[in-house]
Short mmCIF file of C-alpha atoms and ligand atoms in Angstrom, two decimals:
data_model
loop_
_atom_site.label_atom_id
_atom_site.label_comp_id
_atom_site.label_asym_id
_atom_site.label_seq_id
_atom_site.Cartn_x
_atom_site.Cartn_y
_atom_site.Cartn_z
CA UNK A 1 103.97 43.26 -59.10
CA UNK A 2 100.42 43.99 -60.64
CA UNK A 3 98.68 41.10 -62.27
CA UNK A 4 95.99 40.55 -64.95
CA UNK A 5 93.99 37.42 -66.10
CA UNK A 6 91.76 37.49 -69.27
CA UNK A 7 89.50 33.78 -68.73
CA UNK A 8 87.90 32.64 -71.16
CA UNK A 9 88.64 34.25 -74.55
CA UNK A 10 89.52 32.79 -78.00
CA UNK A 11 92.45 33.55 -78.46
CA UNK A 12 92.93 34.30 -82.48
CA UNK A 13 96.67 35.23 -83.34
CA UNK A 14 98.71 34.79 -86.92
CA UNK A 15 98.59 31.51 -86.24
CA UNK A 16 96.95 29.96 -83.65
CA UNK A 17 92.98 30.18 -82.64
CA UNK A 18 91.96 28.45 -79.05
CA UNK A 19 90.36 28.86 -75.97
CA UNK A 20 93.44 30.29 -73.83
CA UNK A 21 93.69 32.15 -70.43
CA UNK A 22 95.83 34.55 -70.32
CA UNK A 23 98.03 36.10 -67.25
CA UNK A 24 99.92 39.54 -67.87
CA UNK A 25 102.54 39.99 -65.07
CA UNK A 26 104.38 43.97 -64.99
CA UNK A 27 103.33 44.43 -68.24
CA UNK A 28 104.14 41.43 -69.84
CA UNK A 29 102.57 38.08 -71.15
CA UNK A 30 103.75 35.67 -68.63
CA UNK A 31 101.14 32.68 -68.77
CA UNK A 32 98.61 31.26 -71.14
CA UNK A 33 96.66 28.06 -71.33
CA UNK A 34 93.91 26.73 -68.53
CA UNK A 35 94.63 29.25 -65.23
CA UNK A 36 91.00 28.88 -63.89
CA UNK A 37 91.34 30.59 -60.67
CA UNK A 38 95.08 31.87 -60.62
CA UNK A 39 94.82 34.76 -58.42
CA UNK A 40 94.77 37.74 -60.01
CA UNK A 41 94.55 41.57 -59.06
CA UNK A 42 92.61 42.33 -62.04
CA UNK A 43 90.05 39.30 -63.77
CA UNK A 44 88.95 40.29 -66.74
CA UNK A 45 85.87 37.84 -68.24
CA UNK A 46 86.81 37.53 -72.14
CA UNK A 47 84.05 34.71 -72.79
CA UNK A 48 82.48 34.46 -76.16
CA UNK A 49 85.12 37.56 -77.30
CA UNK A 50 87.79 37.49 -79.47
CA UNK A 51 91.47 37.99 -77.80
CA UNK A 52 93.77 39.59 -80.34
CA UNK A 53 97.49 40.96 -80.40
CA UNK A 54 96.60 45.12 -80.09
CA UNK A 55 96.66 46.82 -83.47
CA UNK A 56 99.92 48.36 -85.01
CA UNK A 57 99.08 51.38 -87.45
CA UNK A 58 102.29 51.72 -88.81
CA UNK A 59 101.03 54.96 -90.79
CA UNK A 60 99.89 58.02 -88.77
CA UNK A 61 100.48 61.23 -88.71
CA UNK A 62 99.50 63.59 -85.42
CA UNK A 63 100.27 67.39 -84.90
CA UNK A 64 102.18 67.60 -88.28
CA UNK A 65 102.33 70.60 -90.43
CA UNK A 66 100.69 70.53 -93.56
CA UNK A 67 101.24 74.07 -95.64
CA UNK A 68 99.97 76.99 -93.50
CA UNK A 69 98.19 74.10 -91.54
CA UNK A 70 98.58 71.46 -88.81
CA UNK A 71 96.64 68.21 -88.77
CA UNK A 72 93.90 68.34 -86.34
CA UNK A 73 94.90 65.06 -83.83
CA UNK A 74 97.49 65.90 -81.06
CA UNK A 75 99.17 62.81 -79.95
CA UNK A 76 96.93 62.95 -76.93
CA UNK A 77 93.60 63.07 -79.29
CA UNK A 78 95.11 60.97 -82.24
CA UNK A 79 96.05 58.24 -79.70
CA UNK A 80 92.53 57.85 -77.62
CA UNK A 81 91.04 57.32 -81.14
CA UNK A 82 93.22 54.94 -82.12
CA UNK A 83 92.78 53.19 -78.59
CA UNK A 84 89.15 52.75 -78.62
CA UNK A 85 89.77 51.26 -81.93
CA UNK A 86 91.96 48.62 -80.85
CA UNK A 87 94.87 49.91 -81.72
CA UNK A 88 97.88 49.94 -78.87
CA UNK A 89 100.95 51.30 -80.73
CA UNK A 90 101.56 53.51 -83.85
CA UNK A 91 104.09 54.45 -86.12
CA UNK A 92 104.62 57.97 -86.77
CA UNK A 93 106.84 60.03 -88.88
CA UNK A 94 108.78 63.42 -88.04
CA UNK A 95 109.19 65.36 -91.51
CA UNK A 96 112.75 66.37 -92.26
CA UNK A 97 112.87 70.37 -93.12
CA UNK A 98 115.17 70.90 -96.15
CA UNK A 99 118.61 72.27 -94.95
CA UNK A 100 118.39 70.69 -91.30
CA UNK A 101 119.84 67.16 -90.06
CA UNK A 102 117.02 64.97 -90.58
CA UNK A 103 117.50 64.46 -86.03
CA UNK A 104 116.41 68.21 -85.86
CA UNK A 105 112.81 66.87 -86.75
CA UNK A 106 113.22 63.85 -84.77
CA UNK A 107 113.88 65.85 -81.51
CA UNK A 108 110.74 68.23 -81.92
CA UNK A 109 108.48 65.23 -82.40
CA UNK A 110 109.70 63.99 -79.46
CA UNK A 111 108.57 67.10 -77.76
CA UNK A 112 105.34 66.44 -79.27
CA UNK A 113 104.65 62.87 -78.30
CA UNK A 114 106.35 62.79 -74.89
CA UNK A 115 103.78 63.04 -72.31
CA UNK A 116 100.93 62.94 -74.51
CA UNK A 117 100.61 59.29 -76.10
CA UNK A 118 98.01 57.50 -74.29
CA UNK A 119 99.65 54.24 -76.02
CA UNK A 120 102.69 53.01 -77.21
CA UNK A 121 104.39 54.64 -80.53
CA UNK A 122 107.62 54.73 -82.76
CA UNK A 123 108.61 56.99 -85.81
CA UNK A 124 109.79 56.20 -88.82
CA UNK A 125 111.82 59.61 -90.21
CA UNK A 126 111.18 61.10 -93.26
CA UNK A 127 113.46 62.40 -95.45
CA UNK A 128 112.89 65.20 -97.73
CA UNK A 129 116.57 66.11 -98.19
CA UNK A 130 119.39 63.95 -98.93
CA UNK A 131 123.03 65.48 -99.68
CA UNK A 132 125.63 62.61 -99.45
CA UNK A 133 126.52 64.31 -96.30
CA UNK A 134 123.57 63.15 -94.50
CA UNK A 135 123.42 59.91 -94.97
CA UNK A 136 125.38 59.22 -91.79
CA UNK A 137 122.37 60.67 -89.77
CA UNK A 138 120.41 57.85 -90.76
CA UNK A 139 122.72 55.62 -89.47
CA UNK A 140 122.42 57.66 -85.93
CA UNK A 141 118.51 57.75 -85.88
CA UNK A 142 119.00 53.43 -86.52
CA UNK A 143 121.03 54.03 -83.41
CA UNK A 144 117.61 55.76 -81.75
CA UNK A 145 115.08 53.56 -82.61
CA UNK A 146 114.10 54.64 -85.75
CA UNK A 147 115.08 52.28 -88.43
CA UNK A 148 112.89 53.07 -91.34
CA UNK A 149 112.60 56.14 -93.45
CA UNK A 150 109.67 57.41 -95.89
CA UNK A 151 111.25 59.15 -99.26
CA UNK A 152 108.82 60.63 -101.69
CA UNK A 153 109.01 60.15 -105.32
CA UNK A 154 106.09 62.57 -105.86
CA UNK A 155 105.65 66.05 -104.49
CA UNK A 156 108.32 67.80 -106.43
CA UNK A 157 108.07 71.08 -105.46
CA UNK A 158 108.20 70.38 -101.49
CA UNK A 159 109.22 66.36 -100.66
CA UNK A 160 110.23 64.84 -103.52
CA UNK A 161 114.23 63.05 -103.96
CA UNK A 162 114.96 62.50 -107.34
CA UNK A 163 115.58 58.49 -108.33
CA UNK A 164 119.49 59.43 -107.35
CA UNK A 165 118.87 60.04 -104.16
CA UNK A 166 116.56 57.14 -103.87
CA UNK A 167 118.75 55.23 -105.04
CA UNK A 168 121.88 56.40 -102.73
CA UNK A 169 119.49 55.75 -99.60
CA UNK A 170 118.67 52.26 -100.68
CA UNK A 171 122.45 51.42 -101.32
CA UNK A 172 122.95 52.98 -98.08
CA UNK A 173 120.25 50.86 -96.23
CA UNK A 174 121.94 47.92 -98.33
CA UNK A 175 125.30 48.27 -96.42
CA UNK A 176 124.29 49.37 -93.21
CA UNK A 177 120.65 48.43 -92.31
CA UNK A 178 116.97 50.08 -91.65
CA UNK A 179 114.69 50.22 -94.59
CA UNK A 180 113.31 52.38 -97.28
CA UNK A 181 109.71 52.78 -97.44
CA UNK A 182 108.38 54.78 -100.48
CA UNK A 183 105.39 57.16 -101.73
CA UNK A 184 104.76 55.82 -105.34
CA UNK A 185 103.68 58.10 -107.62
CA UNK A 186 105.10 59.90 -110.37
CA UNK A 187 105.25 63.38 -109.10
CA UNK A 188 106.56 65.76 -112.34
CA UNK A 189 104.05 64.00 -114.21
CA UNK A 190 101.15 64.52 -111.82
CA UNK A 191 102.61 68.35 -111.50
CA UNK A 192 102.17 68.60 -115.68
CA UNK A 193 98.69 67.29 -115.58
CA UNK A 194 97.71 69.47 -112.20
CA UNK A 195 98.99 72.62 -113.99
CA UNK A 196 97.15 71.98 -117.10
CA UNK A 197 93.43 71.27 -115.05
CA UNK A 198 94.16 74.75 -113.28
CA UNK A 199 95.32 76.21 -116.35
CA UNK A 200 91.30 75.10 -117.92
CA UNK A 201 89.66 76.34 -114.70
CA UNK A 202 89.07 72.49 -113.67
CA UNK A 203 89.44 73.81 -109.92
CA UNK A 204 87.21 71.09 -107.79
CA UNK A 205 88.31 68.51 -105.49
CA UNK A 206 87.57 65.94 -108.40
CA UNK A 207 90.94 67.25 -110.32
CA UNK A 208 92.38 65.95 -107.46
CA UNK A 209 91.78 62.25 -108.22
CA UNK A 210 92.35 63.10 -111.98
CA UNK A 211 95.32 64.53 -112.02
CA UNK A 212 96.87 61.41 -110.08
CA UNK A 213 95.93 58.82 -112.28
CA UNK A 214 96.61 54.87 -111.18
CA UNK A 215 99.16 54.63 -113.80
CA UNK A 216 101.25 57.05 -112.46
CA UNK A 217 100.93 55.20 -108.95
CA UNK A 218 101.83 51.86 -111.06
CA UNK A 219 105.32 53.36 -112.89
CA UNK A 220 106.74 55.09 -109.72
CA UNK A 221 105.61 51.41 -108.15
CA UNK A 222 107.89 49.59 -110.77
CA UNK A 223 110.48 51.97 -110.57
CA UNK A 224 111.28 52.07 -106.93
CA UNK A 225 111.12 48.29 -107.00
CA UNK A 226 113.46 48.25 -109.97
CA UNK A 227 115.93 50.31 -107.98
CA UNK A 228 115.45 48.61 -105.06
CA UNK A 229 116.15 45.05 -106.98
CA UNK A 230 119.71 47.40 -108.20
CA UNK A 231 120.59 48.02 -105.19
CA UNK A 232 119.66 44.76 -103.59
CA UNK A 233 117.73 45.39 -100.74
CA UNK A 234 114.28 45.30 -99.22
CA UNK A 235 111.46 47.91 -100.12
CA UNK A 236 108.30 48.73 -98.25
CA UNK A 237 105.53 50.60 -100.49
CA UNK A 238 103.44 52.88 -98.25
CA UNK A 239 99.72 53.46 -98.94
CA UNK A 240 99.31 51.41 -101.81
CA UNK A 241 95.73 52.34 -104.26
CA UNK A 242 96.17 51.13 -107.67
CA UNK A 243 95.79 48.01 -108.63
CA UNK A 244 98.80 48.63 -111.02
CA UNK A 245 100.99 49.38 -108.28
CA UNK A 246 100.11 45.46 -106.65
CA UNK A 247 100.73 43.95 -110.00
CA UNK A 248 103.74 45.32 -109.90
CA UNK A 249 104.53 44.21 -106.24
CA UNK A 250 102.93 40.88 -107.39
CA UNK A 251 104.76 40.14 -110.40
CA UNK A 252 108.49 41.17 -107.74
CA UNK A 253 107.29 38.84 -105.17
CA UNK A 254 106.86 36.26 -107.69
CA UNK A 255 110.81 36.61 -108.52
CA UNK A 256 111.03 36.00 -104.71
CA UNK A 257 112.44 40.30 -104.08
CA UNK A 258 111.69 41.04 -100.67
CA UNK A 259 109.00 43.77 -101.66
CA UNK A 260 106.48 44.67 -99.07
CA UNK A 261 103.80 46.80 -99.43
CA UNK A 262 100.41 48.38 -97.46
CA UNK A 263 97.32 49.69 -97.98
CA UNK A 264 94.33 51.17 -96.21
CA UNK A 265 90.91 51.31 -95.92
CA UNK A 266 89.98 54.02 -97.66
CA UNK A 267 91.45 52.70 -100.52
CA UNK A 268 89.68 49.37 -99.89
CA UNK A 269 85.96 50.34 -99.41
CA UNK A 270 85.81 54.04 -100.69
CA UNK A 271 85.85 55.20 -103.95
CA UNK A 272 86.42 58.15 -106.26
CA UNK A 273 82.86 59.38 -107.08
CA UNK A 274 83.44 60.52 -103.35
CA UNK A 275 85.01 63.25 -104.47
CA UNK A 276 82.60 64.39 -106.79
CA UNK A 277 80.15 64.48 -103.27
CA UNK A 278 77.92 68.06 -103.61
CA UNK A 279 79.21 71.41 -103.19
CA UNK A 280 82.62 71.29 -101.89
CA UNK A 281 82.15 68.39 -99.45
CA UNK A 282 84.81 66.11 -101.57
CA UNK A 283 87.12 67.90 -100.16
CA UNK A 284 86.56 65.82 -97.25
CA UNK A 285 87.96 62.39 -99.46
CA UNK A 286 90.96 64.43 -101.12
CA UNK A 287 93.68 62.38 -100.05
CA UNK A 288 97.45 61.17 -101.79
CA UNK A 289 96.89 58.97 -103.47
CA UNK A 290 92.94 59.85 -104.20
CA UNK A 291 90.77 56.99 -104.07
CA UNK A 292 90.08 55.12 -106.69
CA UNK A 293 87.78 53.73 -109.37
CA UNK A 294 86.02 50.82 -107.26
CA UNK A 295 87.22 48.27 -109.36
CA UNK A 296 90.78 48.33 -107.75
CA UNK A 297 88.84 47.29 -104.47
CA UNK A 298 88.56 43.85 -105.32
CA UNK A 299 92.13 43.66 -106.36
CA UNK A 300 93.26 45.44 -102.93
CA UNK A 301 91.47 42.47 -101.32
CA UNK A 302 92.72 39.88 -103.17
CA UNK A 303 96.13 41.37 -102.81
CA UNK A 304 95.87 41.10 -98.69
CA UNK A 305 93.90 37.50 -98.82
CA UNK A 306 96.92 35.86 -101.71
CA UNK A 307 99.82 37.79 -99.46
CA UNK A 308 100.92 40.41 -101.96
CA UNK A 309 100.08 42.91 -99.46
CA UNK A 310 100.94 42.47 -95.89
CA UNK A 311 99.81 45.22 -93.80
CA UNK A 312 96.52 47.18 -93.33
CA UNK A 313 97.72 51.11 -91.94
CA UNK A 314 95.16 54.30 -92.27
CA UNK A 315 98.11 56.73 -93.17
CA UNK A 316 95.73 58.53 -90.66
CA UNK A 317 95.65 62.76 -91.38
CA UNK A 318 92.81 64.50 -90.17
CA UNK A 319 91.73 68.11 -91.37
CA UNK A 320 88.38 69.70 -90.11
CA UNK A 321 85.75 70.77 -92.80
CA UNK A 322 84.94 73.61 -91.50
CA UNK A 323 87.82 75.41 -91.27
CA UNK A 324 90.98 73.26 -92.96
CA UNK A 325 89.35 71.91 -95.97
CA UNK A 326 88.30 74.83 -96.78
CA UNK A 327 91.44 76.39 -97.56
CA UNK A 328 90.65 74.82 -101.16
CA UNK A 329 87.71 76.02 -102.22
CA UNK A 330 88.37 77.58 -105.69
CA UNK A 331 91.67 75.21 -106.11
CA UNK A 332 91.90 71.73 -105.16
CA UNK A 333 95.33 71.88 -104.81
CA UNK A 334 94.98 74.14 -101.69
CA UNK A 335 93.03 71.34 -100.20
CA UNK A 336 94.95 69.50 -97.47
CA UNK A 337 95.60 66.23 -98.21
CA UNK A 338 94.67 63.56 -95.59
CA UNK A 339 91.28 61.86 -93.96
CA UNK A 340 90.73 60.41 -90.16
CA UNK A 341 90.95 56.33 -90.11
CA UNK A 342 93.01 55.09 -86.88
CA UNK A 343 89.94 54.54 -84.83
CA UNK A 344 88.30 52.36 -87.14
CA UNK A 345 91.09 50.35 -88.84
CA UNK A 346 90.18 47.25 -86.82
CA UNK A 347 86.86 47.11 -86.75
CA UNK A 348 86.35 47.95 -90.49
CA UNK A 349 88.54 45.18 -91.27
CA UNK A 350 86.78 42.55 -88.78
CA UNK A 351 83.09 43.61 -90.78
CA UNK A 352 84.47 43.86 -94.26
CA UNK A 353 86.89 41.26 -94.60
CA UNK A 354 85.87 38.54 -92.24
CA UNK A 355 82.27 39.12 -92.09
CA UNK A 356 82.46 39.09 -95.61
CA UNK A 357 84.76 35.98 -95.72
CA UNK A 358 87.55 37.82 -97.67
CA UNK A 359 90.11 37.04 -94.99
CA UNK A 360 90.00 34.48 -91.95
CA UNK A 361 90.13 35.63 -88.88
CA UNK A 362 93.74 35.12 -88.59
CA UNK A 363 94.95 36.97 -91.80
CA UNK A 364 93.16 39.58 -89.68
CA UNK A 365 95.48 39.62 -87.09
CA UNK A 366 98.65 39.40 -89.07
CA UNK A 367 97.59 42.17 -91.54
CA UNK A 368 96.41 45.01 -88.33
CA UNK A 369 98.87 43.88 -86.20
CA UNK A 370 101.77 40.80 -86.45
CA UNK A 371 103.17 41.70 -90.21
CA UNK A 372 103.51 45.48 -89.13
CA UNK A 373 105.40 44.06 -85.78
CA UNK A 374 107.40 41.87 -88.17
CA UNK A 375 108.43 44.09 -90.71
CA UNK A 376 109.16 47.21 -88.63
CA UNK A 377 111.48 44.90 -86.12
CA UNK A 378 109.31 45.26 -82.84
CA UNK A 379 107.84 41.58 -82.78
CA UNK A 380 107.74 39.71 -80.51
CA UNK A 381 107.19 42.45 -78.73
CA UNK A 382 104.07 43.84 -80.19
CA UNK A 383 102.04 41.67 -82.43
CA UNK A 384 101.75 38.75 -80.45
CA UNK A 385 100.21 37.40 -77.42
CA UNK A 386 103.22 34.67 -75.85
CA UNK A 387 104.65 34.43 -72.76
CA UNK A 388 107.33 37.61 -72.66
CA UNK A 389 105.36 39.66 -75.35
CA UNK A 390 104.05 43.18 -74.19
CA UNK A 391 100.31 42.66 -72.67
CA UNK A 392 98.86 44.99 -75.68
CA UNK A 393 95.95 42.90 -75.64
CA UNK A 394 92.19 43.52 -77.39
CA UNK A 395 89.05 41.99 -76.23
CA UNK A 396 86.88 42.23 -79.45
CA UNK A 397 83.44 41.57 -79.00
CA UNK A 398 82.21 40.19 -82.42
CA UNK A 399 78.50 41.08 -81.69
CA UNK A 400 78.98 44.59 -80.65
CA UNK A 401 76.94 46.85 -83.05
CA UNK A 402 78.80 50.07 -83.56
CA UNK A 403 77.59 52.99 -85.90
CA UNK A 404 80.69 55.54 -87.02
CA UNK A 405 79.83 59.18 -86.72
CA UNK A 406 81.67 62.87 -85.95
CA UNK A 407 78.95 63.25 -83.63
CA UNK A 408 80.49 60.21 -81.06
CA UNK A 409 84.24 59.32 -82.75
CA UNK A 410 87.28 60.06 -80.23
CA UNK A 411 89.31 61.33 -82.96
CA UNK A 412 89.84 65.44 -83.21
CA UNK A 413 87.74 66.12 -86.65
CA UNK A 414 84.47 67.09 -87.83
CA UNK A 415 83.46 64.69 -89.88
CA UNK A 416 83.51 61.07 -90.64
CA UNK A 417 84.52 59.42 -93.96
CA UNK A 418 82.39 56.76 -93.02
CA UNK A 419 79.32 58.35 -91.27
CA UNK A 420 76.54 56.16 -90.74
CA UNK A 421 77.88 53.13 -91.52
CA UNK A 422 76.90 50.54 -88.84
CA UNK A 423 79.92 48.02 -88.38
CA UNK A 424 79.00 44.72 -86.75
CA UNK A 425 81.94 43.81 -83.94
CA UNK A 426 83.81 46.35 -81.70
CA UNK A 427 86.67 46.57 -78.72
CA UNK A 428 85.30 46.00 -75.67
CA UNK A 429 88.36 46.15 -73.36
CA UNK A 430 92.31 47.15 -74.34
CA UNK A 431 95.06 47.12 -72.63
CA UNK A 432 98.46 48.59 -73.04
CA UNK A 433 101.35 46.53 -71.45
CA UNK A 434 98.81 44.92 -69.41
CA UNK A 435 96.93 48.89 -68.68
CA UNK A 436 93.61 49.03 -69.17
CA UNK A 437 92.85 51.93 -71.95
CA UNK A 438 89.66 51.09 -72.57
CA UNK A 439 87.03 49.55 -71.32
CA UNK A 440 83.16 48.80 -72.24
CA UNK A 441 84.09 50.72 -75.45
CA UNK A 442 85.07 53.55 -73.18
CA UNK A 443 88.88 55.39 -72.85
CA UNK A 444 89.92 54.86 -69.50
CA UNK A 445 93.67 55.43 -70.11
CA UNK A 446 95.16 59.13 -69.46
CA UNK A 447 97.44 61.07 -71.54
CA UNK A 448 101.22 60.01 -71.49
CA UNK A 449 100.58 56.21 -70.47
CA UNK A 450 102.33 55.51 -73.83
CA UNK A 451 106.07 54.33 -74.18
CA UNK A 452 108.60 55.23 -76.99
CA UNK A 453 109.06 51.96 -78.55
CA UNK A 454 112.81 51.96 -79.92
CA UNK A 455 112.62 49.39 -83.26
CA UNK A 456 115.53 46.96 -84.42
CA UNK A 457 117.30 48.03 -87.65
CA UNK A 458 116.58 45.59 -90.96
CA UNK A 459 118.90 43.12 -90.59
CA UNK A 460 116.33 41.39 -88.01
CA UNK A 461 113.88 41.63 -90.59
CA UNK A 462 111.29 38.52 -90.95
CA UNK A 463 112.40 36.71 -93.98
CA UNK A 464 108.51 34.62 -93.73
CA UNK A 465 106.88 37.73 -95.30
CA UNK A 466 108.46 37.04 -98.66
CA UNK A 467 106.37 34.44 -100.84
N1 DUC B 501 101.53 60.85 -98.05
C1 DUC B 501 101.34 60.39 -96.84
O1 DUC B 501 101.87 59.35 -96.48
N2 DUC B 501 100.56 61.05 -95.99
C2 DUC B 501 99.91 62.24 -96.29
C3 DUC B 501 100.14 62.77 -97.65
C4 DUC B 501 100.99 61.94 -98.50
O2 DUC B 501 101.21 62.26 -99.65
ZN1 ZN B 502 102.72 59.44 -98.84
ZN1 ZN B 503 101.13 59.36 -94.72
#
């Protein structure tokens, strides 16, 4: 039996912030409180750091095909990023061809994870194509772990179900579990105003933030909710940017609907004169949906301090420059449509929302880590440090200078969103069921150290998320 004692630490969770020790026995949390000198194989010195539940990124996407392209992160490259940035298990999602069983996909990104993840991960399926005869399938990948399932209402020529078939998944998640989580934007719309900026020879990466405007983020917000509400049953809205959009989430909560909804932090600190950067480098910030005017930034934040939105992810999609981005020069709708983000999730949330006192320490925790756990039925498991909880544990040092930059980031891309930007805190050590992964800032883990992490269907949902 291998053993692990972090002395000294403050321990910050959801809901508790104290001085703990705290012993990890096979892999799990066995002890906390004052174990001065239990004996220990490994002692690891956690004084005047902070001790936090290891980040959940519910939102990822490694080695995914994207058009005549594949996103530039492995699951091997993806997930030594998102170590070193605290993060010890993600949520990833196998895309559903037309025609096929949604499992088909499922199977193949098994292939592509096994072996690979240096920590812990889960999917959640997507589903692109939904004949009444497949509905059963979703009841089978419940039956594998994979409870949730991304539909698009945008994206009409490739992803998009029409409100029908929304509605005939939510209904089915109503009767038999697992929950709906939804792209919100309106996508015919968006394709109308797209095919009009082409048609006028408006062909750079800014027509991609101006064909998507909020609004149409805010309707196909209100809509899924209202159909959701119809079919009476939970609703999870995925990389939420428009200020719209939280109203409506707001104004649903307020009714007391069990509406949940993320954002990211792109959408929190960057904005859309990005996009606009010289020569063709917006191409870099062309992501779905764009980033916004920066007056939705303040509302974001309010949203996650007030409890309107629960859960920080980085819907994390990395393209090169040099050779991916590219593929759009001359139309921005070539332009594939992601940026990097799982490496510095954590860290940008510690210096932009606590530094800046726009969420305590503990709304940190919940909102990287404990709501994801919560809502995507792995907690206690993940998202919590108590006695039987996986040792996914993060010693933060809050003085730790770090500066973000391609030149020295883990994750497979060549460039940075953020380049430059000197963040004030950092992980010092991780560990992954009680493994170290990183240490002194540095990946120490090794590819396939991760575990499949089979999630509970809805029922088991946490009912304390709704307001
Ligand atoms: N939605 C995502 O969640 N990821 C990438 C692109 C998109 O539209
Ligand atoms: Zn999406
Ligand atoms: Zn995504």
């Amino acid at each position: 039996m291998s053993t692990t004692l972090i002395t000294g630490g403050r321990v910050i969770t959801a809901t508790r912030d104290s001085v703990e020790d705290i012993l990890i026995e096979d892999g799990r949390i066995a002890r906390l409180g004052d174990l001065g000198d239990f004996p220990a194989d490994r002692v690891v010195d956690a004084s005047g750091k902070l001790v936090i539940p290891g980040g959940i990124d519910p939102h990822t996407h490694m080695d995914t095909p994207a058009g005549d392209t594949f996103i530039s992160d492995d699951f091997y490259t993806g997930t030594v990023a998102a170590a070193v940035g605290g993060t010890t298990t993600i949520i990833d999602f196998p895309i559903q061809e037309k025609g096929d069983d949604p499992r088909v996909s499922l199977e193949e990104w098994f292939g592509k994870s096994e072996g690979k993840a240096a920590i812990d991960w889960a999917f959640h399926q997507i589903i692109a194509d939904l004949p009444p005869a497949y509905l059963p399938s979703l009841g089978a990948l419940i039956d594998e772990g994979v409870s949730s399932f991304k539909l698009f209402m945008a994206y009409p020529n490739a992803w998009m179900l029409d409100d029908g078939a929304i509605f005939s998944a939510l209904q089915w998640t109503s009767d038999n579990g697992g929950l709906i989580m939804l792209h919100c934007e309106n996508g015919p719309a968006i394709e109308v105003l797209i095919q009009q900026a082409i048609a006028a020879g408006h062909t750079e990466p800014r027509f991609h933030a101006a064909t998507r405007p909020s609004i149409a983020e805010g309707e196909a917000t209100s809509r899924a909710i209202a159909l959701a509400e119809i079919a009476r049953v939970p609703v999870y809205v995925v990389h939420m940017s428009a200020a719209e959009a939280l109203s409506a989430v707001g104004l649903a909560r307020g009714r007391g609907l069990p509406v949940y909804a993320e954002t990211c932090p792109q959408y929190l600190l960057l904005s859309e004169d990005k996009l606009a950067s010289p020569g063709f480098q917006g191409a870099k910030y062309v992501c779905s949906p764009p980033l916004r005017d920066p007056s939705h930034h303040d509302k974001l934040w309010e949203g996650l301090a007030a409890g309107n939105l629960q859960v920080v992810s980085t819907d994390h999609a990395p393209f090169h420059y040099k050779d991916q981005k590219q593929m759009g020069r001359g139309d921005f709708t070539k332009i594939p449509n992601g940026m990097p983000g799982v490496e510095w999730r954590v860290s940008l949330l510690y210096n932009f929302g606590v530094r800046e006192n726009r969420i305590s320490l503990n709304r940190w925790v919940e909102i990287t880590s404990t709501n994801a756990a919560k809502l995507f039925g792995i907690y206690p498991q993940k998202g919590e440090i108590a006695p039987g909880s996986d040792g996914d544990v993060v010693i933060f040092d809050p003085d730790r200078p770090q500066t973000l930059s391609a030149e020295t980031q883990m994750t497979n891309c060549d460039y940075n969103p953020y380049e430059g930007w000197t963040l004030q805190g950092a992980p010092d050590t991780v560990l992954v069921r009680g493994e170290p992964v990183v240490s002194d800032g540095q990946f120490v883990g090794r590819a396939g150290m991760g575990r499949f992490i089979k999630r509970r269907p809805a029922e088991t949902l946490a009912t304390d998320l709704i307001s």
